Coordinates of C-alpha atoms and ligand atoms in Angstrom, one line a residue:
M1 CA 19.5 32.7 -147.3
S2 CA 20.2 29.7 -145.4
A3 CA 21.8 30.9 -141.6
S4 CA 19.6 30.7 -138.6
F5 CA 20.6 32.7 -135.3
E6 CA 20.3 28.6 -134.3
S7 CA 22.7 27.4 -136.7
F8 CA 25.2 29.1 -134.9
G9 CA 24.7 27.5 -131.8
F10 CA 24.6 30.4 -129.7
A11 CA 23.6 30.0 -126.1
S12 CA 19.9 30.1 -125.4
S13 CA 20.5 33.7 -123.3
I14 CA 21.6 35.5 -126.6
L15 CA 19.1 33.7 -128.6
R16 CA 16.4 35.0 -126.0
A17 CA 17.7 38.8 -126.4
I18 CA 18.0 38.1 -130.3
E19 CA 14.0 37.2 -130.5
T20 CA 13.0 40.4 -127.9
R21 CA 14.8 42.3 -130.7
G22 CA 12.6 41.0 -133.5
Y23 CA 15.5 40.0 -135.1
Q24 CA 14.1 36.5 -137.7
T25 CA 17.2 35.7 -139.5
P26 CA 20.6 37.0 -139.9
T27 CA 21.5 39.7 -142.6
P28 CA 24.4 38.5 -145.2
I29 CA 26.7 40.5 -142.9
Q30 CA 25.7 38.2 -140.0
A31 CA 25.5 34.8 -141.6
E32 CA 29.4 35.5 -143.1
V33 CA 30.6 36.9 -140.3
I34 CA 29.1 35.4 -137.3
P35 CA 31.2 32.1 -137.4
L36 CA 33.9 33.7 -138.6
V37 CA 34.7 35.4 -135.4
L38 CA 33.2 32.7 -133.3
Q39 CA 35.9 30.3 -135.2
G40 CA 38.3 33.1 -133.8
K41 CA 39.7 34.1 -137.3
D42 CA 40.4 37.7 -138.1
V43 CA 37.3 39.6 -140.3
L44 CA 38.2 42.3 -142.7
G45 CA 34.5 43.8 -143.8
C46 CA 33.2 46.2 -145.9
A47 CA 30.1 47.3 -144.6
Q48 CA 28.3 50.4 -143.1
T49 CA 25.8 51.4 -140.8
G50 CA 22.3 50.0 -142.1
T51 CA 23.6 46.3 -142.6
G52 CA 23.4 44.6 -139.0
K53 CA 27.2 45.3 -138.9
T54 CA 26.8 46.0 -134.7
A55 CA 25.4 42.6 -134.4
A56 CA 27.5 40.7 -136.5
F57 CA 30.7 41.7 -134.3
A58 CA 28.7 42.0 -131.0
L59 CA 26.8 38.7 -130.9
P60 CA 30.3 36.6 -131.2
A61 CA 32.0 38.7 -129.0
I62 CA 29.3 38.2 -126.7
E63 CA 28.7 34.5 -127.4
Q64 CA 33.1 34.3 -126.5
L65 CA 32.4 36.5 -123.3
T66 CA 29.8 33.9 -121.7
E67 CA 32.2 31.4 -121.6
S68 CA 35.1 33.4 -120.4
T69 CA 33.0 35.3 -117.6
A70 CA 31.5 32.5 -116.0
A71 CA 33.7 32.9 -113.3
G72 CA 32.7 36.4 -112.8
N73 CA 35.9 37.9 -113.8
H74 CA 35.0 41.7 -115.5
K75 CA 38.5 42.1 -117.3
L76 CA 38.1 43.9 -120.5
K77 CA 38.5 41.7 -123.0
V78 CA 36.2 43.2 -126.1
L79 CA 37.2 46.5 -127.2
V80 CA 35.3 48.1 -130.1
L81 CA 36.6 51.6 -131.0
S82 CA 34.5 53.9 -133.2
P83 CA 35.4 57.1 -135.0
T84 CA 32.1 58.9 -133.8
R85 CA 30.4 59.2 -130.4
E86 CA 26.9 58.9 -131.3
L87 CA 28.4 55.3 -132.7
A88 CA 30.3 54.5 -130.2
I89 CA 27.1 54.8 -127.7
Q90 CA 25.0 53.3 -130.2
I91 CA 26.7 50.2 -130.5
N92 CA 27.3 50.2 -126.4
E93 CA 23.6 49.9 -126.4
C94 CA 23.5 46.9 -128.8
F95 CA 26.2 45.6 -126.8
D96 CA 23.6 46.0 -123.4
A97 CA 20.6 44.9 -125.0
Y98 CA 22.3 41.6 -126.8
S99 CA 23.7 40.7 -123.5
K100 CA 20.7 41.7 -121.3
H101 CA 20.4 37.6 -119.9
C102 CA 23.8 37.4 -119.6
N103 CA 26.7 38.1 -116.8
V104 CA 28.6 40.6 -119.3
R105 CA 29.3 44.0 -118.7
Q106 CA 29.8 46.9 -120.6
T107 CA 30.2 50.4 -120.8
V108 CA 31.1 53.3 -123.3
I109 CA 34.0 56.0 -123.0
H110 CA 34.2 59.1 -125.1
G111 CA 34.7 62.7 -125.6
G112 CA 32.5 65.8 -125.2
V113 CA 31.5 64.8 -121.5
G114 CA 33.3 64.5 -117.7
A115 CA 35.3 61.9 -117.5
N116 CA 35.0 61.0 -113.8
P117 CA 31.6 58.9 -114.1
Q118 CA 33.4 57.0 -116.6
I119 CA 36.5 56.0 -114.4
Q120 CA 34.2 54.8 -112.1
R121 CA 32.2 52.5 -114.0
L122 CA 35.6 51.3 -115.3
R123 CA 36.8 50.5 -111.8
K124 CA 33.8 48.1 -111.5
G125 CA 35.7 46.0 -114.1
M126 CA 34.3 45.7 -117.3
D127 CA 34.2 43.1 -119.9
V128 CA 33.2 45.2 -122.8
V129 CA 34.5 48.5 -123.6
V130 CA 32.7 50.6 -126.9
A131 CA 35.3 53.9 -126.9
T132 CA 36.2 56.5 -129.2
P133 CA 40.4 56.7 -129.6
G134 CA 41.0 60.1 -128.0
R135 CA 39.4 59.4 -124.5
L136 CA 40.6 56.5 -124.2
L137 CA 44.2 56.9 -124.6
D138 CA 43.9 59.8 -122.1
L139 CA 42.2 57.4 -119.6
H140 CA 44.9 55.0 -120.3
Q141 CA 47.7 57.3 -119.6
Q142 CA 46.0 58.2 -116.5
E143 CA 46.4 54.4 -116.0
H144 CA 42.4 54.1 -115.8
L145 CA 42.3 51.2 -118.1
D146 CA 45.0 48.1 -118.9
L147 CA 44.8 47.0 -123.0
S148 CA 47.3 44.2 -122.4
S149 CA 43.6 41.9 -121.8
V150 CA 42.2 42.8 -124.8
E151 CA 41.1 39.6 -126.5
L152 CA 39.1 40.5 -129.6
L153 CA 39.3 44.1 -130.8
I154 CA 37.2 45.5 -133.1
I155 CA 37.7 48.6 -135.2
D156 CA 34.7 50.2 -136.6
E157 CA 34.3 52.8 -139.4
A158 CA 37.6 53.2 -140.4
D159 CA 37.7 55.0 -143.3
L160 CA 35.9 57.1 -140.9
M161 CA 39.0 57.4 -138.3
L162 CA 41.2 58.4 -141.2
D163 CA 39.3 60.9 -142.5
M164 CA 38.8 62.1 -139.1
G165 CA 42.7 62.0 -138.6
F166 CA 42.3 59.3 -135.7
I167 CA 44.5 56.7 -137.5
D168 CA 47.3 57.4 -135.1
D169 CA 45.9 57.1 -132.3
V170 CA 44.2 53.8 -133.6
S171 CA 47.4 52.7 -134.3
K172 CA 48.2 53.1 -130.6
I173 CA 46.0 51.4 -129.5
V174 CA 46.4 48.4 -131.4
K175 CA 50.4 48.5 -130.0
L176 CA 48.8 48.6 -126.3
T177 CA 47.1 45.5 -127.1
T178 CA 48.8 42.3 -127.2
N179 CA 49.9 40.1 -130.8
R180 CA 47.2 37.1 -129.7
R181 CA 44.0 39.1 -129.9
Q182 CA 41.8 38.2 -132.9
T183 CA 40.9 41.7 -134.9
L184 CA 37.8 42.5 -136.5
L185 CA 38.2 45.8 -139.3
F186 CA 35.0 47.3 -140.5
S187 CA 35.3 50.4 -143.1
A188 CA 32.5 51.5 -145.7
T189 CA 35.8 51.8 -148.1
L190 CA 38.9 50.3 -148.2
P191 CA 41.1 52.9 -150.2
D192 CA 44.9 52.1 -149.8
A193 CA 45.9 53.4 -146.6
I194 CA 42.9 51.3 -145.0
K195 CA 44.3 48.2 -146.7
T196 CA 47.4 49.1 -145.6
V197 CA 47.1 49.3 -141.7
A198 CA 44.3 46.4 -142.0
A199 CA 47.3 44.4 -143.2
D200 CA 49.6 45.8 -140.4
W201 CA 46.6 45.1 -137.9
L202 CA 45.2 41.8 -138.8
S203 CA 46.6 38.6 -139.1
N204 CA 45.2 36.4 -142.6
P205 CA 41.5 37.8 -142.3
A206 CA 38.4 36.7 -144.1
T207 CA 37.6 39.4 -146.5
I208 CA 33.7 40.4 -146.8
N209 CA 32.6 42.7 -148.8
V210 CA 28.6 43.6 -148.3
V211 CA 28.5 46.5 -151.3
P212 CA 26.4 46.8 -153.0
D213 CA 25.0 43.4 -153.3
A214 CA 23.3 43.2 -149.8
I215 CA 21.9 46.8 -149.9
P216 CA 18.9 46.7 -152.2
I217 CA 19.5 50.2 -153.9
H218 CA 18.0 49.1 -156.9
L219 CA 14.2 49.4 -155.0
I220 CA 14.9 52.8 -154.5
Q221 CA 13.7 55.4 -156.8
Q222 CA 17.0 56.7 -157.5
S223 CA 17.7 60.5 -159.9
V224 CA 20.0 62.4 -160.8
Y225 CA 19.7 66.6 -162.0
F226 CA 22.4 68.1 -163.5
V227 CA 22.8 71.5 -161.9
E228 CA 25.7 73.7 -161.0
N229 CA 26.9 74.5 -157.2
I230 CA 25.6 77.8 -157.8
N231 CA 22.3 76.7 -158.0
K232 CA 21.8 74.3 -156.3
D233 CA 20.2 75.4 -153.4
L234 CA 17.9 76.7 -155.0
L235 CA 16.9 73.4 -156.7
L236 CA 17.2 71.7 -153.5
I237 CA 14.2 74.1 -151.8
Q238 CA 12.0 73.6 -154.3
Y239 CA 12.2 70.1 -154.3
L240 CA 11.6 70.3 -150.8
F241 CA 8.3 72.3 -151.2
A242 CA 7.2 70.4 -153.9
T243 CA 7.7 67.0 -152.7
P244 CA 5.3 65.0 -150.3
R245 CA 8.2 63.8 -147.8
A246 CA 8.7 62.2 -144.4
R247 CA 12.1 62.2 -142.7
T248 CA 14.6 64.0 -145.6
L249 CA 18.7 63.4 -145.0
V250 CA 20.6 65.8 -146.7
F251 CA 23.9 64.8 -147.2
V252 CA 26.5 67.8 -147.7
R253 CA 30.4 68.2 -148.4
T254 CA 31.5 70.0 -145.6
K255 CA 30.8 71.3 -142.2
Q256 CA 29.9 74.7 -143.5
D257 CA 27.9 73.3 -146.2
A258 CA 26.4 71.6 -144.0
E259 CA 25.3 75.0 -141.6
R260 CA 24.5 77.3 -144.5
V261 CA 21.9 74.3 -146.7
S262 CA 20.0 74.1 -143.5
R263 CA 20.3 77.6 -142.9
N264 CA 18.8 78.6 -146.5
I265 CA 16.0 75.7 -145.9
N266 CA 15.0 77.4 -142.8
R267 CA 14.8 80.8 -144.6
A268 CA 12.5 79.2 -146.7
K269 CA 10.6 78.5 -144.1
L270 CA 11.2 74.7 -143.7
E271 CA 12.1 73.4 -140.0
A272 CA 15.9 72.0 -141.3
L273 CA 19.2 71.3 -138.8
P274 CA 22.3 70.5 -139.4
L275 CA 25.1 67.8 -138.3
H276 CA 28.2 67.9 -138.6
G277 CA 31.7 67.1 -136.3
N278 CA 32.1 70.4 -135.5
K279 CA 28.8 70.5 -132.8
S280 CA 28.7 70.0 -129.9
Q281 CA 27.6 66.6 -128.5
G282 CA 24.3 68.5 -127.2
R283 CA 23.6 69.9 -130.2
R284 CA 23.9 67.2 -132.2
R285 CA 21.8 65.0 -129.6
K286 CA 19.2 67.9 -129.9
S287 CA 19.0 67.6 -133.6
I288 CA 19.3 63.9 -134.0
E289 CA 16.2 63.9 -131.5
A290 CA 14.6 66.4 -133.2
F291 CA 14.7 64.6 -136.5
K292 CA 13.6 61.4 -135.1
S293 CA 10.4 63.3 -133.3
E294 CA 9.7 65.1 -137.0
Q295 CA 10.3 68.4 -135.1
A296 CA 12.6 69.1 -137.4
P297 CA 12.1 66.6 -140.6
I298 CA 15.2 67.5 -142.8
L299 CA 18.5 67.0 -141.2
V300 CA 21.5 68.1 -143.3
A301 CA 24.8 66.4 -142.5
T302 CA 27.8 65.4 -143.4
D303 CA 28.9 61.6 -143.9
V304 CA 31.0 62.3 -141.1
A305 CA 28.3 63.0 -138.8
A306 CA 25.2 60.6 -140.3
R307 CA 27.1 57.7 -140.6
G308 CA 26.8 56.3 -137.1
L309 CA 23.3 57.0 -137.1
D310 CA 20.3 54.3 -137.1
I311 CA 17.1 56.5 -137.8
D312 CA 14.3 54.3 -139.5
N313 CA 11.8 55.7 -141.7
I314 CA 13.9 58.3 -144.1
S315 CA 11.4 58.9 -147.1
H316 CA 14.4 60.5 -149.4
V317 CA 17.7 60.9 -149.1
I318 CA 19.4 64.2 -150.9
N319 CA 22.5 64.3 -152.3
Y320 CA 23.5 67.6 -152.5
A321 CA 27.1 66.9 -153.0
L322 CA 27.8 63.6 -154.9
P323 CA 30.2 61.4 -152.7
E324 CA 33.7 60.8 -153.7
Y325 CA 33.4 57.3 -153.1
P326 CA 30.9 55.2 -154.8
E327 CA 30.0 53.0 -151.9
I328 CA 29.1 56.1 -150.0
Y329 CA 26.4 56.6 -152.8
I330 CA 25.4 53.2 -151.8
H331 CA 25.1 53.6 -147.8
R332 CA 23.8 56.7 -148.2
V333 CA 20.9 55.7 -150.7
G334 CA 20.5 52.9 -148.4
R335 CA 19.0 54.7 -145.6
T336 CA 15.9 55.2 -147.5
G337 CA 13.8 52.4 -148.4
R338 CA 14.6 49.9 -145.6
A339 CA 12.4 47.0 -145.1
G340 CA 10.4 47.0 -148.0
S341 CA 9.3 50.6 -147.2
K342 CA 9.2 52.7 -150.7
G343 CA 11.9 55.3 -150.7
E344 CA 13.5 57.8 -153.0
A345 CA 17.1 59.5 -153.6
I346 CA 17.9 61.9 -155.4
S347 CA 21.6 63.5 -156.4
L348 CA 22.2 66.8 -157.6
C349 CA 25.2 66.4 -159.7
A350 CA 27.2 69.4 -161.3
S351 CA 29.8 69.1 -163.8
H352 CA 32.8 68.1 -161.8
E353 CA 30.7 65.2 -160.2
R354 CA 29.8 63.3 -163.5
Y355 CA 33.1 61.4 -162.7
H356 CA 32.2 60.0 -159.4
L357 CA 28.0 59.7 -161.0
E358 CA 30.2 57.5 -163.3
Q359 CA 31.9 55.3 -160.9
I360 CA 28.3 54.9 -158.9
E361 CA 26.4 53.6 -160.9
K362 CA 29.7 51.4 -162.5
L363 CA 29.9 49.9 -158.8
A364 CA 26.0 50.0 -158.5
G365 CA 25.8 48.2 -161.8
I366 CA 22.3 50.6 -162.3
A367 CA 21.9 53.3 -164.3
I368 CA 20.3 56.3 -162.5
S369 CA 17.4 57.9 -164.3
R370 CA 18.1 61.6 -165.6
R371 CA 15.7 64.0 -165.2
E372 CA 15.5 68.4 -165.4
W373 CA 13.9 70.5 -163.2
N374 CA 11.4 72.5 -164.2
Y375 CA 12.2 76.2 -162.8
D376 CA 9.6 77.1 -164.6
D377 CA 6.8 76.1 -162.5
F378 CA 8.0 78.0 -159.6
G379 CA 8.1 81.2 -161.3
N380 CA 10.7 82.2 -163.6
L381 CA 14.0 83.3 -162.8
L382 CA 13.5 87.2 -163.5
Q383 CA 10.1 87.1 -161.4
L384 CA 13.0 85.7 -158.8
E385 CA 15.2 88.4 -159.0
R386 CA 12.4 91.2 -158.9
A387 CA 10.3 89.3 -155.9
M388 CA 13.9 89.8 -154.0
H389 CA 14.0 93.4 -154.8
R390 CA 10.9 94.0 -154.5
K391 CA 11.3 92.7 -150.7
K392 CA 14.5 94.8 -150.0
G393 CA 12.3 97.9 -151.7
N394 CA 16.0 98.2 -153.9
H395 CA 15.7 99.1 -157.4
R396 CA 18.3 98.1 -159.8
P397 CA 19.4 100.2 -162.4
A398 CA 17.5 98.6 -165.9
A399 CA 21.0 97.5 -167.4
K400 CA 22.1 95.3 -164.1
E401 CA 18.3 93.7 -164.5
K402 CA 18.6 92.5 -167.7
E403 CA 22.0 90.7 -167.0
A404 CA 20.5 89.9 -163.9
S405 CA 18.0 87.8 -165.9
S406 CA 21.0 86.2 -168.6
E407 CA 20.4 82.7 -168.9
D408 CA 24.0 81.4 -167.8
S409 CA 23.8 83.0 -164.0
P410 CA 20.2 83.3 -163.5
V411 CA 19.9 82.8 -159.7
E412 CA 24.0 83.8 -158.9
N413 CA 24.8 84.9 -155.4
Q414 CA 20.7 84.8 -154.5
W415 CA 21.6 82.3 -151.9
E416 CA 24.1 82.3 -149.3
R417 CA 27.1 80.5 -150.2
G418 CA 30.5 80.2 -148.6
R419 CA 33.3 82.4 -149.0
G420 CA 36.3 83.7 -147.6
K421 CA 35.5 85.3 -144.1
K422 CA 37.6 88.4 -145.2
K423 CA 35.8 88.6 -148.7
K424 CA 32.2 87.7 -146.5
K425 CA 32.6 91.0 -144.0
K426 CA 33.3 92.8 -146.9
N427 CA 30.3 92.3 -148.9
K428 CA 28.4 91.1 -145.5
R429 CA 25.6 94.0 -146.5
K430 CA 25.3 93.6 -149.5
R431 CA 25.0 89.8 -149.3
K432 CA 22.2 89.7 -146.7
S433 CA 20.1 91.8 -148.7
K434 CA 20.3 89.5 -151.5
V435 CA 19.0 86.7 -149.4
I436 CA 15.5 85.9 -150.4
T437 CA 12.2 83.0 -149.2
M438 CA 10.2 81.1 -150.7
D439 CA 7.2 83.1 -150.1
D440 CA 9.6 85.8 -152.1
I441 CA 10.1 83.4 -155.0
N442 CA 6.1 82.9 -156.0
P443 CA 4.8 85.4 -153.8
S444 CA 1.1 84.4 -156.2
R445 CA 0.9 81.0 -155.5
N446 CA -0.8 79.3 -153.4
S447 CA 1.3 78.5 -151.0
A448 CA -0.3 75.4 -149.8
K449 CA -0.1 73.3 -153.5
Y450 CA 3.2 73.2 -152.7
A451 CA 3.5 73.2 -148.6
P452 CA 5.3 70.0 -148.0
K453 CA 2.9 67.1 -146.9
K454 CA 4.0 65.3 -143.8
R455 CA 3.7 61.2 -144.1
T456 CA 5.0 58.3 -142.8
L457 CA 6.0 55.3 -144.6
D458 CA 3.7 52.6 -143.6
Ligands
AMP501 P1 23.4 47.9 -137.5 O1 24.0 48.6 -139.3 O2 24.4 47.1 -137.0 O3 23.8 49.5 -137.5 O4 22.1 47.6 -137.9 C1 20.6 48.4 -138.7 C2 19.7 48.3 -137.6 O5 19.4 46.5 -138.7 C3 19.5 47.8 -137.0 O6 18.0 48.7 -136.0 C4 19.5 46.9 -135.5 O7 18.5 46.7 -134.6 C5 18.7 46.2 -137.1 N1 19.4 44.9 -137.7 C6 20.4 44.1 -137.1 N2 20.4 42.8 -137.5 C7 19.1 42.1 -138.0 C8 18.2 41.3 -138.6 N3 19.1 40.2 -138.1 N4 17.0 41.5 -138.6 C9 16.4 42.6 -138.3 N5 17.1 43.4 -138.0 C10 18.2 43.5 -137.6

């Protein structure tokens, strides 16, 4: 790649900020997107966090502003829409860093916190507003900001906007801006619904795709275990115990899964925290901080919550559930093994997920190695059952014990699983007595042998 930041013709104040950040060469998405934005073109970018996408739109946006703000007129000219608060905050921090030496003002607007400080900042006049759609519309309705002056509209993580039900709000916001605007839309995947809105909102866009070539996932050691849903918690926890790890990011499908899986990991005496959209802003921030500081080196997250996060030094990515879109797999796995460091990713694939696995291998052009988990290394399953009952002083009739050792349902019901509310209540006592910990699984073993050895990547 021959592009350099100087070759884009950025103002020296911007080049200085880039240097301070320590960026030497543009990433592939930056090399492609920056010239297009500077030429005033609309862009449809298929890319996700981790590719350098934020700088790809923020740097040329600031470059455009450095000229128009010379007169000190801080009217809203650049509007960035983000589906999550964390991502909005992160994008705003990038704008802040890149415009450090310029006369550019930016602020972030999102829900979950009081609106007054945001209104105060808007009153001062802002060139750039990074916002989540709901709060932006609220403040617009209350006439705290005028969107008709927006010259550059950036819609980030559009597919997530769709998943989270924000697309109508985004549509309203688009209509509040003028047709003269330049529009950039980024999305990790391009389902038909996104292509449709893109055709509506963008005018003759250049399409840029950084999936999958620009993310060197072939450098990451990847493997897959075929395991049915019912046994995933057990395999996951045994894997976590047996593997020397630094930060480990576990991707689950639903918010309920995030809660349940992290609870089960904690029961096995490993530190894990859940991260999903139902958590309050404060709890989400605490989970992220604990993960960053390695207080809780395991984060169990939904894609929605984890997407915007820029966290380094993740040694392991675990796909507890395979994602529906193969691009998401590449983005997830791309979070480990960054900057030349070695990463590892494993996937737990149930029979109904094999189709997704095929799609992933097809898109990435790789064959993910199949591995078998040897549960026996951790005590056989009958021993497991016994340990569980010994703990509660609960003796099963012999016939039942035999049934429990059947190969078809080796560990069924041992871990807490998501169920309907009614059933949950009814079985509350029964289910509770079936929760076991790793100590129960293998009481005779030297736990130090299997305890996770913390290590950093470099
Ligand atoms: P993003 O995809 O925008 O969230 O960026 C991911 C990470 O890459 C962030 O930590 C950025 O600071 C970093 N980054 C962005 N551009 C570059 C670059 N050209 N060289 C090195 N790191 C970069």
